[in-house]
Amino acid sequence: QSALTQPASVSGSPGQSITISCTGSSSDVGFYNYVSWYQQHPDSAPKVIIYDVSNRPSGVSNRFSGSKSGNTASLTISGLQGEDEADYYCTSYTTAAIPGVFGTGTKVTVL
Amino acid sequence: EVQLVETGGGLIQPGGSLRLSCVASGFTVSRNYMSWVRQAPGKGLEWVSIIYSGGTAYYTDSVKGRFIISRDNSKNTLYLQMNSLRVEDTAVYYCARGIRLTTLDYWGQGTLVTVSS
């Protein structure tokens, strides 16, 4: 099963907004509203920041928001802060051999 | 407090076997779906295996027939039996609890598996 496609890197200045895309197909992102986003800092386990396309777990900053259009999901980080510098991964439910697939990952750099 | 602690990683020769364990506390493993996710050095995340509360298990294609996910309800522990290991299986292996489809809300600290001669 192929990984979902994300840009390798995205950067922005403090206070700006950035958007990370996650492109799949009609067998995953396009069909199911089960898209999650994870933030991973170096040498740490991933942390879920968005689930079911646009929902934030308790304790996650409202600067993180998610959306979906067709086969592409998006994560927007508004008011970019230094602590947001990390790797971000999307996931989607899928009809493949294993019902979960990760994106290729995006490194966010705060300039 | 929910905690997941993985053990069992290490250096192993190609073709060898390892069993990873993930001891859970603060919740019941058998009542949730559990996953193993791996990350090769400097690479992205890869979903390796999932076991649902009913016992149905899934595997990514590259490990099918070689890895087996299981759980011991009496020990509240998740396992990953890894056989016929290959160099490309080298990675940090995380166990994680699933609460909704694709939502893994708690993760262990990870255990490193290195397959090398």
CSV table of C-alpha atoms in Angstrom, one decimal:
chain,number,residue,atom,x,y,z
A,1,GLN,CA,0.0,0.0,0.0
A,2,SER,CA,1.4,3.4,-0.9
A,3,ALA,CA,2.0,6.2,1.6
A,4,LEU,CA,-0.1,9.3,1.4
A,5,THR,CA,1.8,12.2,-0.3
A,6,GLN,CA,2.9,15.2,1.8
A,7,PRO,CA,5.4,18.0,0.9
A,8,ALA,CA,8.8,17.2,2.3
A,9,SER,CA,9.2,20.5,4.0
A,10,VAL,CA,7.2,23.7,4.8
A,11,SER,CA,8.6,26.8,6.5
A,12,GLY,CA,7.2,30.0,7.9
A,13,SER,CA,8.1,32.9,10.1
A,14,PRO,CA,6.8,33.2,13.7
A,15,GLY,CA,3.2,34.4,13.7
A,16,GLN,CA,2.5,33.3,10.1
A,17,SER,CA,0.1,30.5,9.0
A,18,ILE,CA,1.2,27.5,7.1
A,19,THR,CA,-0.7,24.6,5.5
A,20,ILE,CA,0.5,21.1,5.0
A,21,SER,CA,-1.3,19.0,2.4
A,22,CYS,CA,-1.9,15.2,2.5
A,23,THR,CA,-3.0,13.7,-0.8
A,24,GLY,CA,-4.4,10.2,-1.1
A,25,SER,CA,-7.0,8.5,-3.3
A,26,SER,CA,-10.7,7.6,-3.4
A,27,SER,CA,-9.7,4.4,-1.4
A,28,ASP,CA,-8.6,6.4,1.7
A,29,VAL,CA,-8.7,10.1,2.2
A,30,GLY,CA,-11.3,10.7,-0.4
A,31,PHE,CA,-13.7,8.1,0.9
A,32,TYR,CA,-13.4,8.1,4.7
A,33,ASN,CA,-13.5,10.9,7.2
A,34,TYR,CA,-10.9,9.2,9.3
A,35,VAL,CA,-7.9,11.4,8.8
A,36,SER,CA,-5.6,12.1,11.7
A,37,TRP,CA,-2.5,14.3,12.0
A,38,TYR,CA,0.5,13.6,14.2
A,39,GLN,CA,3.3,15.9,15.5
A,40,GLN,CA,6.7,14.4,16.2
A,41,HIS,CA,9.6,16.2,17.8
A,42,PRO,CA,13.1,14.7,17.5
A,43,ASP,CA,13.7,11.6,19.5
A,44,SER,CA,10.1,11.6,20.7
A,45,ALA,CA,7.0,9.5,20.0
A,46,PRO,CA,4.3,11.0,17.8
A,47,LYS,CA,1.4,12.9,19.3
A,48,VAL,CA,-2.0,13.1,17.8
A,49,ILE,CA,-3.1,16.7,17.1
A,50,ILE,CA,-6.1,16.2,14.8
A,51,TYR,CA,-8.5,13.3,14.4
A,52,ASP,CA,-11.5,12.6,12.2
A,53,VAL,CA,-10.3,15.3,9.7
A,54,SER,CA,-10.9,18.4,11.9
A,55,ASN,CA,-11.3,17.5,15.6
A,56,ARG,CA,-8.7,18.5,18.2
A,57,PRO,CA,-8.0,16.2,21.2
A,58,SER,CA,-8.2,17.9,24.6
A,59,GLY,CA,-5.2,19.9,25.4
A,60,VAL,CA,-4.1,20.6,21.8
A,61,SER,CA,-3.8,24.2,20.8
A,62,ASN,CA,-6.6,25.7,18.7
A,63,ARG,CA,-3.8,27.1,16.4
A,64,PHE,CA,-4.0,23.6,14.8
A,65,SER,CA,-6.9,23.0,12.4
A,66,GLY,CA,-7.7,20.3,9.8
A,67,SER,CA,-9.9,20.1,6.7
A,68,LYS,CA,-10.5,17.9,3.7
A,69,SER,CA,-11.5,18.4,0.1
A,70,GLY,CA,-11.8,15.5,-2.2
A,71,ASN,CA,-8.7,13.2,-2.0
A,72,THR,CA,-6.6,15.9,-0.1
A,73,ALA,CA,-6.6,16.6,3.6
A,74,SER,CA,-4.9,19.7,5.0
A,75,LEU,CA,-3.4,20.8,8.3
A,76,THR,CA,-3.1,24.5,9.0
A,77,ILE,CA,-0.9,25.9,11.8
A,78,SER,CA,-1.8,29.5,12.5
A,79,GLY,CA,0.3,31.9,14.6
A,80,LEU,CA,3.4,29.8,14.0
A,81,GLN,CA,5.6,29.4,17.1
A,82,GLY,CA,9.1,28.0,17.6
A,83,GLU,CA,7.7,25.0,19.4
A,84,ASP,CA,5.8,24.0,16.2
A,85,GLU,CA,9.1,23.1,14.6
A,86,ALA,CA,8.7,19.3,14.2
A,87,ASP,CA,7.7,16.6,11.7
A,88,TYR,CA,4.1,16.2,10.9
A,89,TYR,CA,2.4,13.1,9.5
A,90,CYS,CA,-1.2,12.5,8.3
A,91,THR,CA,-2.9,9.1,8.4
A,92,SER,CA,-6.1,7.8,6.8
A,93,TYR,CA,-8.3,4.8,7.1
A,94,THR,CA,-7.9,2.7,4.0
A,95,THR,CA,-9.3,-0.4,2.3
A,96,ALA,CA,-5.7,-1.8,1.8
A,97,ALA,CA,-4.2,-4.8,3.4
A,98,ILE,CA,-3.8,-2.9,6.7
A,99,PRO,CA,-6.5,-0.4,7.4
A,100,GLY,CA,-4.2,2.5,8.2
A,101,VAL,CA,-1.7,4.4,6.1
A,102,PHE,CA,0.7,7.2,7.0
A,103,GLY,CA,1.7,10.1,4.9
A,104,THR,CA,5.3,10.6,3.9
A,105,GLY,CA,5.8,13.3,6.5
A,106,THR,CA,6.5,17.0,6.4
A,107,LYS,CA,9.3,18.8,8.3
A,108,VAL,CA,8.1,22.2,9.5
A,109,THR,CA,10.8,24.8,10.0
A,110,VAL,CA,10.2,28.1,11.8
A,111,LEU,CA,12.4,30.7,10.3
B,1,GLU,CA,-2.5,7.1,34.1
B,2,VAL,CA,-2.1,5.4,30.7
B,3,GLN,CA,1.3,4.1,30.0
B,4,LEU,CA,2.9,1.8,27.4
B,5,VAL,CA,6.4,0.4,27.8
B,6,GLU,CA,8.0,-1.5,25.0
B,7,THR,CA,10.9,-4.0,25.5
B,8,GLY,CA,12.6,-6.6,23.4
B,9,GLY,CA,14.5,-4.7,20.8
B,10,GLY,CA,18.2,-5.2,20.1
B,11,LEU,CA,20.7,-6.3,17.5
B,12,ILE,CA,19.9,-9.4,15.5
B,13,GLN,CA,21.3,-11.1,12.4
B,14,PRO,CA,19.3,-11.3,9.2
B,15,GLY,CA,17.0,-14.3,9.3
B,16,GLY,CA,16.7,-14.2,13.1
B,17,SER,CA,13.7,-13.7,15.3
B,18,LEU,CA,12.8,-11.3,18.1
B,19,ARG,CA,9.7,-10.8,20.2
B,20,LEU,CA,8.7,-7.3,21.2
B,21,SER,CA,6.5,-6.7,24.3
B,22,CYS,CA,4.4,-3.7,25.2
B,23,VAL,CA,3.2,-3.7,28.8
B,24,ALA,CA,0.1,-1.5,29.2
B,25,SER,CA,-1.2,0.2,32.4
B,26,GLY,CA,-4.1,2.4,33.0
B,27,PHE,CA,-6.4,0.7,30.5
B,28,THR,CA,-7.3,-2.8,29.2
B,29,VAL,CA,-5.5,-3.8,26.1
B,30,SER,CA,-8.2,-6.3,25.0
B,31,ARG,CA,-10.8,-3.5,25.0
B,32,ASN,CA,-9.0,-1.3,22.5
B,33,TYR,CA,-7.4,-1.7,19.2
B,34,MET,CA,-3.7,-1.8,19.4
B,35,SER,CA,-1.0,-1.1,16.8
B,36,TRP,CA,2.7,-1.5,16.1
B,37,VAL,CA,4.2,1.4,14.1
B,38,ARG,CA,7.8,1.5,13.1
B,39,GLN,CA,10.2,4.2,12.0
B,40,ALA,CA,13.4,3.4,10.2
B,41,PRO,CA,16.4,5.7,11.0
B,42,GLY,CA,15.8,9.1,9.4
B,43,LYS,CA,12.6,7.9,7.8
B,44,GLY,CA,8.8,8.3,8.2
B,45,LEU,CA,6.3,6.3,10.1
B,46,GLU,CA,4.9,3.0,8.9
B,47,TRP,CA,1.9,1.1,10.2
B,48,VAL,CA,3.1,-2.4,10.8
B,49,SER,CA,0.2,-4.3,12.4
B,50,ILE,CA,-3.1,-3.7,14.0
B,51,ILE,CA,-5.2,-6.0,16.3
B,52,TYR,CA,-8.8,-5.1,17.0
B,53,SER,CA,-10.6,-5.8,20.3
B,54,GLY,CA,-12.3,-8.8,18.6
B,55,GLY,CA,-9.0,-10.3,17.8
B,56,THR,CA,-8.8,-9.6,14.0
B,57,ALA,CA,-5.3,-8.7,13.0
B,58,TYR,CA,-3.9,-6.9,10.0
B,59,TYR,CA,-0.3,-6.6,8.6
B,60,THR,CA,1.4,-4.4,6.1
B,61,ASP,CA,2.4,-6.3,3.0
B,62,SER,CA,6.1,-6.3,3.7
B,63,VAL,CA,5.8,-8.2,7.0
B,64,LYS,CA,2.8,-10.5,6.2
B,65,GLY,CA,3.8,-14.1,6.9
B,66,ARG,CA,6.8,-13.1,9.0
B,67,PHE,CA,5.3,-11.0,11.9
B,68,ILE,CA,2.6,-12.0,14.3
B,69,ILE,CA,0.7,-9.6,16.6
B,70,SER,CA,-0.9,-11.0,19.7
B,71,ARG,CA,-1.9,-10.1,23.2
B,72,ASP,CA,-1.9,-11.7,26.7
B,73,ASN,CA,-5.0,-10.4,28.5
B,74,SER,CA,-3.9,-11.7,31.8
B,75,LYS,CA,-0.7,-9.7,31.5
B,76,ASN,CA,-2.3,-6.7,29.8
B,77,THR,CA,0.5,-7.0,27.3
B,78,LEU,CA,0.8,-6.7,23.5
B,79,TYR,CA,3.4,-8.6,21.5
B,80,LEU,CA,5.0,-8.6,18.1
B,81,GLN,CA,6.7,-11.8,17.1
B,82,MET,CA,9.1,-11.0,14.3
B,83,ASN,CA,10.6,-13.9,12.3
B,84,SER,CA,12.9,-14.1,9.2
B,85,LEU,CA,14.1,-10.6,10.0
B,86,ARG,CA,15.6,-8.5,7.2
B,87,VAL,CA,17.9,-5.6,7.1
B,88,GLU,CA,15.0,-3.4,6.0
B,89,ASP,CA,13.2,-4.2,9.2
B,90,THR,CA,15.7,-2.1,11.1
B,91,ALA,CA,13.6,0.6,12.9
B,92,VAL,CA,12.3,2.0,16.2
B,93,TYR,CA,9.1,0.1,16.9
B,94,TYR,CA,6.3,1.8,18.8
B,95,CYS,CA,3.2,0.3,20.3
B,96,ALA,CA,0.2,2.5,20.4
B,97,ARG,CA,-3.4,2.5,21.6
B,98,GLY,CA,-6.1,3.2,19.2
B,99,ILE,CA,-9.3,5.0,20.2
B,100,ARG,CA,-10.9,5.7,16.8
B,101,LEU,CA,-10.0,4.6,13.3
B,102,THR,CA,-6.5,5.9,12.7
B,103,THR,CA,-6.4,7.8,16.0
B,104,LEU,CA,-3.5,6.5,18.2
B,105,ASP,CA,-3.8,8.5,21.4
B,106,TYR,CA,-1.1,6.9,23.6
B,107,TRP,CA,2.3,5.7,22.4
B,108,GLY,CA,5.2,3.9,24.0
B,109,GLN,CA,8.7,5.3,24.0
B,110,GLY,CA,9.8,2.9,21.3
B,111,THR,CA,12.3,0.1,21.1
B,112,LEU,CA,15.1,-0.1,18.5
B,113,VAL,CA,15.5,-3.2,16.4
B,114,THR,CA,18.7,-3.4,14.4
B,115,VAL,CA,19.0,-6.2,11.8
B,116,SER,CA,22.6,-6.5,10.7
B,117,SER,CA,25.3,-9.1,10.2
